[in-house]
Each structure stands twice: as C-alpha cells, then as structure tokens.
mmCIF file of C-alpha atoms in Angstrom:
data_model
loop_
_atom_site.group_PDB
_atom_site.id
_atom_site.type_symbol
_atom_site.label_atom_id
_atom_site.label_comp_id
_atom_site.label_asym_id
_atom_site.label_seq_id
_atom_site.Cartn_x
_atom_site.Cartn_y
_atom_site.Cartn_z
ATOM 1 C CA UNK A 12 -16.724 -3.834 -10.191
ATOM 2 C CA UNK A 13 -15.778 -0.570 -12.123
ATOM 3 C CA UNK A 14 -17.745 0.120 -14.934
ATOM 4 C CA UNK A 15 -15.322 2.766 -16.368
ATOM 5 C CA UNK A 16 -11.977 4.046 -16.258
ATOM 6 C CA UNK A 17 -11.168 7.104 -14.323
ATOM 7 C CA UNK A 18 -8.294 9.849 -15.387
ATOM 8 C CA UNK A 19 -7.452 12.875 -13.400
ATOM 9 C CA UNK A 20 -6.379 16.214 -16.044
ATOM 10 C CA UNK A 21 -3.873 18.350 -16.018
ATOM 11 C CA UNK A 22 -6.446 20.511 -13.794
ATOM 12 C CA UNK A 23 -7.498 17.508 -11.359
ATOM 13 C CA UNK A 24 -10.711 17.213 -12.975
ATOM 14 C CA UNK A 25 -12.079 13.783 -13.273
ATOM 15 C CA UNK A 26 -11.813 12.526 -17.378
ATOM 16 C CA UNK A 27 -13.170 9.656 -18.775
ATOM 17 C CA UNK A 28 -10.630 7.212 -19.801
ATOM 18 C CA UNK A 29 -12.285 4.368 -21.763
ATOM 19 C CA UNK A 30 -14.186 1.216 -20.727
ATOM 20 C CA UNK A 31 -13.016 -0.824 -17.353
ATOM 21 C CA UNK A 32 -10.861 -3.327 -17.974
ATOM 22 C CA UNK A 33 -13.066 -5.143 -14.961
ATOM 23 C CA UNK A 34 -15.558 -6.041 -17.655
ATOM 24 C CA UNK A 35 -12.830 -7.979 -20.188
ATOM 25 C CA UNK A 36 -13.363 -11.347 -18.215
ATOM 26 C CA UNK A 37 -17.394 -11.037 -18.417
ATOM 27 C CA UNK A 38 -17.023 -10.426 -22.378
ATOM 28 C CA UNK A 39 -14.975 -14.179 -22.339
ATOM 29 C CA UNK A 40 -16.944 -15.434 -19.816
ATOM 30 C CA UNK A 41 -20.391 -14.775 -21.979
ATOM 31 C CA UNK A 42 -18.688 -16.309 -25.187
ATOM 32 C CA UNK A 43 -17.666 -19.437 -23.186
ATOM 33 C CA UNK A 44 -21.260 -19.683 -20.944
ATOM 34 C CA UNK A 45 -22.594 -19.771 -24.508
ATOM 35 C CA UNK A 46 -20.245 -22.437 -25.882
ATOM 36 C CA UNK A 47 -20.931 -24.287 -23.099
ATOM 37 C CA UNK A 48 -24.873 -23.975 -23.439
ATOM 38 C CA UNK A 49 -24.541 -24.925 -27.313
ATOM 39 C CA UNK A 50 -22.800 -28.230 -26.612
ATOM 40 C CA UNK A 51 -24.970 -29.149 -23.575
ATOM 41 C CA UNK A 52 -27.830 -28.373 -25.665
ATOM 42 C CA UNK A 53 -26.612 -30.520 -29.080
ATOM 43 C CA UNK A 54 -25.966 -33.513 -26.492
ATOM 44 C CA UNK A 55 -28.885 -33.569 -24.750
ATOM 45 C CA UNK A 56 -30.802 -32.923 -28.018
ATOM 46 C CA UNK A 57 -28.805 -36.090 -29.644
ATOM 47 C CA UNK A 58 -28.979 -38.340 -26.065
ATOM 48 C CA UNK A 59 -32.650 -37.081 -26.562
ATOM 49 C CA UNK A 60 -33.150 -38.940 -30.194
ATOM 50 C CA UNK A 61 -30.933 -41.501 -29.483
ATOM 51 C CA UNK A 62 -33.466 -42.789 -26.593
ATOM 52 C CA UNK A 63 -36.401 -42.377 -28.582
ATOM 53 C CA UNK A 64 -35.100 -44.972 -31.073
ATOM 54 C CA UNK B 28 -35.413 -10.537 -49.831
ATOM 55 C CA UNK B 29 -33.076 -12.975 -50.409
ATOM 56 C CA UNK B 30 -32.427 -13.728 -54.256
ATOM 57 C CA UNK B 31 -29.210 -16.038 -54.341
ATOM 58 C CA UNK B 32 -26.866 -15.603 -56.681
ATOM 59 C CA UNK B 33 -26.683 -17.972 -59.092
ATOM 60 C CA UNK B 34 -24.102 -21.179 -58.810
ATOM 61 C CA UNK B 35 -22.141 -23.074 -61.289
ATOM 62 C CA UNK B 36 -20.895 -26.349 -59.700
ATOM 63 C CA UNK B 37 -17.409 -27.201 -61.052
ATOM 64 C CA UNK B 38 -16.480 -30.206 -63.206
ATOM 65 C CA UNK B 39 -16.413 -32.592 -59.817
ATOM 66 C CA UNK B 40 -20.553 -31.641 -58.983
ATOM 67 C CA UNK B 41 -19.311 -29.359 -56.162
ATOM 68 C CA UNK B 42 -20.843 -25.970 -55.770
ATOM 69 C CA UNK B 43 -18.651 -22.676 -55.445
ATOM 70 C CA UNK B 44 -19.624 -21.189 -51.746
ATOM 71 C CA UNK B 45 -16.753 -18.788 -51.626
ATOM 72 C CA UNK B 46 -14.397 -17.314 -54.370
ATOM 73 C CA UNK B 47 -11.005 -16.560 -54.111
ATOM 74 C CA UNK B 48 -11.382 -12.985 -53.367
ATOM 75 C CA UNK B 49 -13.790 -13.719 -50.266
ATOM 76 C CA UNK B 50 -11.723 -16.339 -48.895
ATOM 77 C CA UNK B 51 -8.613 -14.044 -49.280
ATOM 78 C CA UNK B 52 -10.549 -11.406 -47.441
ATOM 79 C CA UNK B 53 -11.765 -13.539 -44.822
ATOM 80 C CA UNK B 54 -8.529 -14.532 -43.814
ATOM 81 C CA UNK B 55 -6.522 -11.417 -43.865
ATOM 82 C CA UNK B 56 -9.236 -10.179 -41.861
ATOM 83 C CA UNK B 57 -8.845 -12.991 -39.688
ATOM 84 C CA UNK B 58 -5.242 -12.249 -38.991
ATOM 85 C CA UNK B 59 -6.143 -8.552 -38.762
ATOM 86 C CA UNK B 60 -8.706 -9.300 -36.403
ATOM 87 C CA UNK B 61 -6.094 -11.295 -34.084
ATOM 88 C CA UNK B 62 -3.247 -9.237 -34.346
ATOM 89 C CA UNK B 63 -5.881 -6.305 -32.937
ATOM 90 C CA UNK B 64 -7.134 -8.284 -30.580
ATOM 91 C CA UNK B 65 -3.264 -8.979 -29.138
ATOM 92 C CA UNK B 66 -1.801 -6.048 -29.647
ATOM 93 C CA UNK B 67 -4.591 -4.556 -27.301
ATOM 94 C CA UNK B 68 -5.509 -7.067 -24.616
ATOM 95 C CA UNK B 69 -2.202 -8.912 -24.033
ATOM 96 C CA UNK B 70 -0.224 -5.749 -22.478
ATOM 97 C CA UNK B 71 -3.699 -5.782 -20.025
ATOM 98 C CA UNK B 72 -3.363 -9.308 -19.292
ATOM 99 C CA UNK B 73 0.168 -8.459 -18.347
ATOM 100 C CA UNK B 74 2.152 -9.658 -21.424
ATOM 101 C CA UNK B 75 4.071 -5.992 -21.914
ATOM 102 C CA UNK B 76 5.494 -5.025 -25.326
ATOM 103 C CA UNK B 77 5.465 -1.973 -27.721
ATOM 104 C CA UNK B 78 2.186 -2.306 -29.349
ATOM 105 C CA UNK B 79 0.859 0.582 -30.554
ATOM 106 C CA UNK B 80 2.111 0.725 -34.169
ATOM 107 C CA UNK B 81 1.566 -2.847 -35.174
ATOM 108 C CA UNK B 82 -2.362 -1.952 -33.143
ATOM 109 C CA UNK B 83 -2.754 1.200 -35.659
ATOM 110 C CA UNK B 84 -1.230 -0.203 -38.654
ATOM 111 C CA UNK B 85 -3.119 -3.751 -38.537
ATOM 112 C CA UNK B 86 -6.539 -1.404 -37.946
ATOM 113 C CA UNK B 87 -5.393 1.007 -41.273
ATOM 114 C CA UNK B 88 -5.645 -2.985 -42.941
ATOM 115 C CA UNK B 89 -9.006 -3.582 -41.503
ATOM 116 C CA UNK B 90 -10.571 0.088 -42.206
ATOM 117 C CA UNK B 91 -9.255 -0.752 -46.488
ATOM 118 C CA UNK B 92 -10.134 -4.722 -45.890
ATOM 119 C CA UNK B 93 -13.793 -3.387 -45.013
ATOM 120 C CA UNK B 94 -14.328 -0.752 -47.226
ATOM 121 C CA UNK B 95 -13.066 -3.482 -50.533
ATOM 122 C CA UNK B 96 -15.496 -5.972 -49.283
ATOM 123 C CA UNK B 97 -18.333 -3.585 -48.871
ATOM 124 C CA UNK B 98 -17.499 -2.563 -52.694
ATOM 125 C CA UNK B 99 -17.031 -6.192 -53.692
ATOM 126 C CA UNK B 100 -20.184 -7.263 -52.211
ATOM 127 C CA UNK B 101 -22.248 -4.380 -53.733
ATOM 128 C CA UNK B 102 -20.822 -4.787 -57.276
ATOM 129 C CA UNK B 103 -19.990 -8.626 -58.242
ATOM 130 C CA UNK B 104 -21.799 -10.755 -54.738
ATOM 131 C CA UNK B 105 -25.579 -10.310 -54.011
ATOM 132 C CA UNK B 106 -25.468 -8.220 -50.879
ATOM 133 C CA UNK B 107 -29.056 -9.014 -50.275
ATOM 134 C CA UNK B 108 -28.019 -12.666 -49.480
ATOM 135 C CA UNK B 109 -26.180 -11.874 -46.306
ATOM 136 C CA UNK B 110 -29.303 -9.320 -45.690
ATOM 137 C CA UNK B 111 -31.914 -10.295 -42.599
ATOM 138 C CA UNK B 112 -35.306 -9.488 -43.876
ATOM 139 C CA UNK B 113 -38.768 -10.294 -43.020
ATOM 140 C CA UNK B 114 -38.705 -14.090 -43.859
ATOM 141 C CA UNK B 115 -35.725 -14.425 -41.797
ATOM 142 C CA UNK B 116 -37.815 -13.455 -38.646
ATOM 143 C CA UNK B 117 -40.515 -15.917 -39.321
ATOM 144 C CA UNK B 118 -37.595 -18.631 -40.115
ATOM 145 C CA UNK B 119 -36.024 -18.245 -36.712
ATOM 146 C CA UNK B 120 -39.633 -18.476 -34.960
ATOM 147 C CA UNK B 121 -39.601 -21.864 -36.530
ATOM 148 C CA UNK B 122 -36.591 -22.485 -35.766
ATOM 149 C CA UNK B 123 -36.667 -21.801 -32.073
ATOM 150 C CA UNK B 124 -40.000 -23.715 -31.562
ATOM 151 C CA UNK B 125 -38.078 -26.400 -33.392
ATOM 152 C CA UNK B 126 -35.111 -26.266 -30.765
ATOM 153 C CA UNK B 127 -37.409 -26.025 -28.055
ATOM 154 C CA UNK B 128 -39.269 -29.143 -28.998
ATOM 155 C CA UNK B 129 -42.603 -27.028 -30.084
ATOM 156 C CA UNK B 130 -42.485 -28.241 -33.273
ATOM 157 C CA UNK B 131 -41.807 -31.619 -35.360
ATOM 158 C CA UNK B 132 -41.194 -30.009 -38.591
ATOM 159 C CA UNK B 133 -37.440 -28.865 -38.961
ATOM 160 C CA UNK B 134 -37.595 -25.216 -39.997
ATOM 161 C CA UNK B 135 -37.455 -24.063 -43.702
ATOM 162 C CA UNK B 136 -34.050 -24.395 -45.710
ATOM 163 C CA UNK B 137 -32.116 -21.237 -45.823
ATOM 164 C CA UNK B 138 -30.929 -19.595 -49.085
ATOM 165 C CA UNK B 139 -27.146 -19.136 -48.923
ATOM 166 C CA UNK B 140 -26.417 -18.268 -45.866
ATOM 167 C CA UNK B 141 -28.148 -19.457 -42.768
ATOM 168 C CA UNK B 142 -29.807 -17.652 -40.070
ATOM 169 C CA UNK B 143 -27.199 -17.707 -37.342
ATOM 170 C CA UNK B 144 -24.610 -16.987 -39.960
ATOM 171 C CA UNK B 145 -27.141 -14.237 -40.907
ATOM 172 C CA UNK B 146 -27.475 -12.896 -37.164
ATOM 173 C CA UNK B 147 -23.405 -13.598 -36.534
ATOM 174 C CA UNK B 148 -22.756 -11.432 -39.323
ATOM 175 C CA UNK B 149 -25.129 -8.753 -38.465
ATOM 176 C CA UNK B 150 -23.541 -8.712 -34.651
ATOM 177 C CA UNK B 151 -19.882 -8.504 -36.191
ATOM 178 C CA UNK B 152 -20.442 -5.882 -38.583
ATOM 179 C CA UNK B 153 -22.361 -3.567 -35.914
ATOM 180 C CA UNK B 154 -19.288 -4.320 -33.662
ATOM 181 C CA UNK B 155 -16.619 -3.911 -36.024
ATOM 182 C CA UNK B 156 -17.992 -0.630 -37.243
ATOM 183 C CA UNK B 157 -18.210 1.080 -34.005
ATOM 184 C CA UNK B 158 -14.668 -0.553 -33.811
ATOM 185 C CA UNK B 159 -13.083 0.702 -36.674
ATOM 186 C CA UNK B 160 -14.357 4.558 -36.769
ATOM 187 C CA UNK B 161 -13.571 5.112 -33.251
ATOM 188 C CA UNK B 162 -10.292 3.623 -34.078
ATOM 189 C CA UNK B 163 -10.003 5.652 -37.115
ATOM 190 C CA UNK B 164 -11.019 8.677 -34.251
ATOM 191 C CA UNK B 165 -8.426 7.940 -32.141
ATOM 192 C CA UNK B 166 -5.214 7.583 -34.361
ATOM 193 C CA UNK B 167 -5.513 11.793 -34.745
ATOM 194 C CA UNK B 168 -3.746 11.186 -31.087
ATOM 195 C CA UNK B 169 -0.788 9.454 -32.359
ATOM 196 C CA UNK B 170 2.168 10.318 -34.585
ATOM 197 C CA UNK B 171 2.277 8.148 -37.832
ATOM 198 C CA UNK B 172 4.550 8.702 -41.122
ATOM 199 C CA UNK B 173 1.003 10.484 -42.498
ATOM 200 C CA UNK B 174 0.479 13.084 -39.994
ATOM 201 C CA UNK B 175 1.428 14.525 -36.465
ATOM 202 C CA UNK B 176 -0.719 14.298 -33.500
ATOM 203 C CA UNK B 177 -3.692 16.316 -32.431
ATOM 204 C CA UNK B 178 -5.149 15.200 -29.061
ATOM 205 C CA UNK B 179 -7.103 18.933 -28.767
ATOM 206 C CA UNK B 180 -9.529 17.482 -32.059
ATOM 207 C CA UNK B 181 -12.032 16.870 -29.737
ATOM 208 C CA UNK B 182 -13.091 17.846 -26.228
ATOM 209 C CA UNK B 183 -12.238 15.485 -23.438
ATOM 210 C CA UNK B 184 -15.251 14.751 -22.494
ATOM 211 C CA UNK B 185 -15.941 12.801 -25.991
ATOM 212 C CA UNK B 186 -12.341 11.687 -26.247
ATOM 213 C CA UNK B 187 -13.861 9.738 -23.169
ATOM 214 C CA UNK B 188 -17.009 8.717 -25.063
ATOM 215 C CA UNK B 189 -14.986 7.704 -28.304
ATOM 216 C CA UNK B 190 -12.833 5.270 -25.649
ATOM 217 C CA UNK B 191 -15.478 3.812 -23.845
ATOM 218 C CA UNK B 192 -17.181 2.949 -27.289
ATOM 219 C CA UNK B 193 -13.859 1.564 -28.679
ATOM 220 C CA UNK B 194 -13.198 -0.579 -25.497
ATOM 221 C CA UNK B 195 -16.736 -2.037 -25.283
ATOM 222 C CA UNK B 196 -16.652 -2.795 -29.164
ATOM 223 C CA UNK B 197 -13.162 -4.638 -28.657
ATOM 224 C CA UNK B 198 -14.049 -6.833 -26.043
ATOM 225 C CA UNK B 199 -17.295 -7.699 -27.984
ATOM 226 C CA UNK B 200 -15.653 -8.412 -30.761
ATOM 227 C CA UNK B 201 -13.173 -10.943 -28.939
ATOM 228 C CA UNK B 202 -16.089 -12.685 -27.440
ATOM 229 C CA UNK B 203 -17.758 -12.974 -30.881
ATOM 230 C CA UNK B 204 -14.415 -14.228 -32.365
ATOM 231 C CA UNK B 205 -14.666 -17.125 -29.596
ATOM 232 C CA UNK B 206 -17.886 -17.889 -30.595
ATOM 233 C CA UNK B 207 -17.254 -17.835 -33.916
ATOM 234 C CA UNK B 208 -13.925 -20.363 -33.729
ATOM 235 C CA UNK B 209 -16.167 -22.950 -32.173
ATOM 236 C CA UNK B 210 -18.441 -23.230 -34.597
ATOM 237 C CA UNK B 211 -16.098 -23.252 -36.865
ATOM 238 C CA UNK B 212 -14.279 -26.336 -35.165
ATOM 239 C CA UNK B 213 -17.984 -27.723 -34.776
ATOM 240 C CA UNK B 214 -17.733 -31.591 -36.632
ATOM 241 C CA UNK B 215 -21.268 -30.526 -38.136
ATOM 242 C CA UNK B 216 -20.031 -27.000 -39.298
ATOM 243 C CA UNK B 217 -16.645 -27.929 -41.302
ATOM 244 C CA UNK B 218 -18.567 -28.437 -44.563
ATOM 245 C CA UNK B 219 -18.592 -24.415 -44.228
ATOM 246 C CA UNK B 220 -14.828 -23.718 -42.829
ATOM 247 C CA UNK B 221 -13.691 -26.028 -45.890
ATOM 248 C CA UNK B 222 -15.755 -24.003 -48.218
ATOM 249 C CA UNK B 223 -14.348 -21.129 -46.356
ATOM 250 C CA UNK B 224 -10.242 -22.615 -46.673
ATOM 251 C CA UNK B 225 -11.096 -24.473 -50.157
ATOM 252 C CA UNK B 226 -14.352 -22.421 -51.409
ATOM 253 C CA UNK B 227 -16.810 -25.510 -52.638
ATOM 254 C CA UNK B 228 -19.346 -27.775 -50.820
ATOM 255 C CA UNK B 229 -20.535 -30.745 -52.381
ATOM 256 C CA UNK B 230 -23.321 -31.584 -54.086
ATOM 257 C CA UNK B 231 -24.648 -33.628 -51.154
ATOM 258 C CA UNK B 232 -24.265 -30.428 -48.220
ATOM 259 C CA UNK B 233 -25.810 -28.041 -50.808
ATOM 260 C CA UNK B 234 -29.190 -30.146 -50.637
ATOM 261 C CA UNK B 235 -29.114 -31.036 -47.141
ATOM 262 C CA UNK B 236 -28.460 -27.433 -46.186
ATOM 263 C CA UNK B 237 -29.875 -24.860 -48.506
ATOM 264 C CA UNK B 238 -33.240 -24.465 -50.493
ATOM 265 C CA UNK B 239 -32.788 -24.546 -53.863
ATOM 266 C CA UNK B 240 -35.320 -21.773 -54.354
ATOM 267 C CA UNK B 241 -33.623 -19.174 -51.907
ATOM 268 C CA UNK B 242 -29.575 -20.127 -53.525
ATOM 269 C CA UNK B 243 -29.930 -21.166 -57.217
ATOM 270 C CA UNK B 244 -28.131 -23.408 -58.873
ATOM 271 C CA UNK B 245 -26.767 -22.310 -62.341
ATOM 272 C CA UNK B 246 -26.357 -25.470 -63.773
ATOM 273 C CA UNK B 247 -25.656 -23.797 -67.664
ATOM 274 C CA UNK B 248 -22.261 -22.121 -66.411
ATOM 275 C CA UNK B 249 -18.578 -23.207 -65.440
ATOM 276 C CA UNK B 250 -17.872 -21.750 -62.082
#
C-alpha cells in the first residue's frame, strides 16, 4: 500500500502530490471498527446487567 | 475550568442547550462539511463531475462559518465550557475504570458538555483547522472571480507538504463525521440531536445528565 502520491515535473523529478488515496478505505474502515466496538460494547454491557438481575 | 453559563428554562420547564445561532451554524456547517466531503472523494470513488468550484466555494463558507463561531463563542457563549481542562482528565479516568468494570460508582456528572463531546470536539477542530488553512493555501492555485492563479507561491516541495496535510485532514474528518452520525442516531443520544434540531432538553435529561454545579441553572431569567 502507497503511502503517498507520486508526480513526475516538468523536469522528471519526482514531486509530492498529496496523500494516497490507498489510505481513504482505512480512514472508513477505523470509523466503522469503532462503531462496531461501541455497539458490541453497549450490548454486552446491557446483556451484562440484564443477567445480574 | 469549566464555569457553565447560566440557563433559563422556558415557560414548559425545558432548558435552552442550543440557541438559534448555534443550531444555524451547526447545520450549515453540516451541509458544508458534506458538500466538501463529496465534491472531493466521489470523483475518487469514481463518480466523475466538475467539482472544483462548488469544493472551493463550499470551503470559502466553512473558513467565514468558523471564524463567526469562534467570535460568537468568545463574546456571548462561555468558551471555557467546550474547554478540556484538568478535571476533565481525572473524569475520564473514572470513567474508563467505570466502562471497564473497575469501578461501581458511575463517574461524576459533566457540566454542559460531556467528555466525549469534549474530546469529539477537540479532534474536529484540530482536523478541520489543518483542513481549512491548507485549503485556504491551496486556492492561490486556482482562478476564482477574486484573483488569478499563482501555483509558483510556494516551492514544490511544500506544495507537496500542504497536499499531503490537506488529504490526511479530509479523510479524518470523514471518518469523524461517521462517527459522529452514529451517535447522533444513538436511541440514548437523541435528547442531544433534538436539542441540536429544536435547541431545549427537558427538565428530566438536564438532571440525569449534567451536574448542576458544573452547568447552572438560571432559574430568575426567561430564556
């Protein structure tokens, strides 16, 4: 996975071009492992005091 | 330091979370936020249009939506509220122990806002920052009805820097906007996204989710 995006100048030297777009599905990927986590953690926390009653 | 600012609940007992103003901001930064967020990752998911000028032109929105809100929460809000400060740090060591089971007493009440609201808000504003000046940077590159390009401003070696900071701040900023749609879809959070569509909470939420001490209730005033 790319970590950056390469441009060539008008010289053929190597630029840097900005962030790789490689890394856009970890960003959504992070937000949804965390959704994820949240919930299982709320319904295992409720499950949790339900069975203690 | 967190001193509240004072309260007047309305004729029907409920308490004023958000005026007019705020709410108005919030949500023409919402659709701000969005119309950023499509204009520059649809055309990379494949979904091609012309996008640069509504991009630029939505961002000019956010950079004057910002800078009102920063002078309407120094002048008429308590800009401390929204502050993390020293108690916050022992708060969320109670609270985590709390999560994790460590500890039977639920943690202390927050003052207006609580902590993960506190931390959200901290994350968004470092993000949205970065966001906005490198934006601000990198429209010297494109015509617009106020000036004429320049790419040459700046070497091309931090043209690369000022794009590298710009992309990692946008695709931060979409994940935090994820996180921050769930919770506000959360059954146990809409108490806040009505206060945030209608601006009150009731009586009841205001004691069962804020200490008294930390957000005071002006009980002597019409909100």
């Amino acid at each position: 996975m790319e970590l950056f995006r390469i441009t060539h100048d008008a010289w053929g030297q190597e630029t840097l071009a900005g962030a790789s777009w490689d890394l856009l599905p970890w960003f959504v990927g992070a937000a949804a492992a965390f959704i994820v986590l949240h919930a299982s953690w709320l319904l295992v926390r409720r499950l949790g005091k339900g069975g203690s009653r | 330091m967190n001193r509240g600012t004072p309260v007047s609940p309305d004729d029907f007992g409920r308490v004023i979370r958000h005026r007019w103003p705020d709410r108005l901001y919030h949500w023409v930064m919402a659709i701000t936020v969005l119309t950023l967020l499509g204009t520059a990752f649809l055309p990379i998911i494949g979904v091609k249009f012309a996008w640069v000028e509504a991009h630029w032109i939505a961002g000019v929105v956010s950079i004057g939506l910002v800078l009102m809100h920063i002078v309407r929460v120094s002048i008429w809000l308590d800009i401390w509220s929204m502050m993390i400060g020293p108690r916050d740090v022992c708060d969320t060591w109670s609270a985590a122990r709390w999560a994790l089971g460590l500890r039977t007493d639920p943690p202390p009440l927050p003052g207006k806002y609580p902590l993960l609201q506190k931390f959200y808000h901290a994350a968004i504003v470092l993000t949205v920052v970065a966001l906005l000046v490198t934006g601000a940077m990198m429209m010297v590159r494109i015509d617009t009805p106020f000036w004429v390009r320049n790419p040459y401003w700046l070497s091309a070696e931090t043209w690369g820097i000022v794009y590298v900071v710009h992309d990692l701040a946008a695709m931060m900023v979409l994940a935090l906007v994820i996180v921050h749609i769930y919770f506000g879809l959360r059954p146990e959070k809409l108490w806040i996204t009505r206060s945030m569509i209608l601006g009150w909470i009731t009586r009841a939420d205001y004691a069962a989710h804020h200490d008294p001490a930390r957000w005071k209730l002006d009980t002597g005033e019409r909100g």
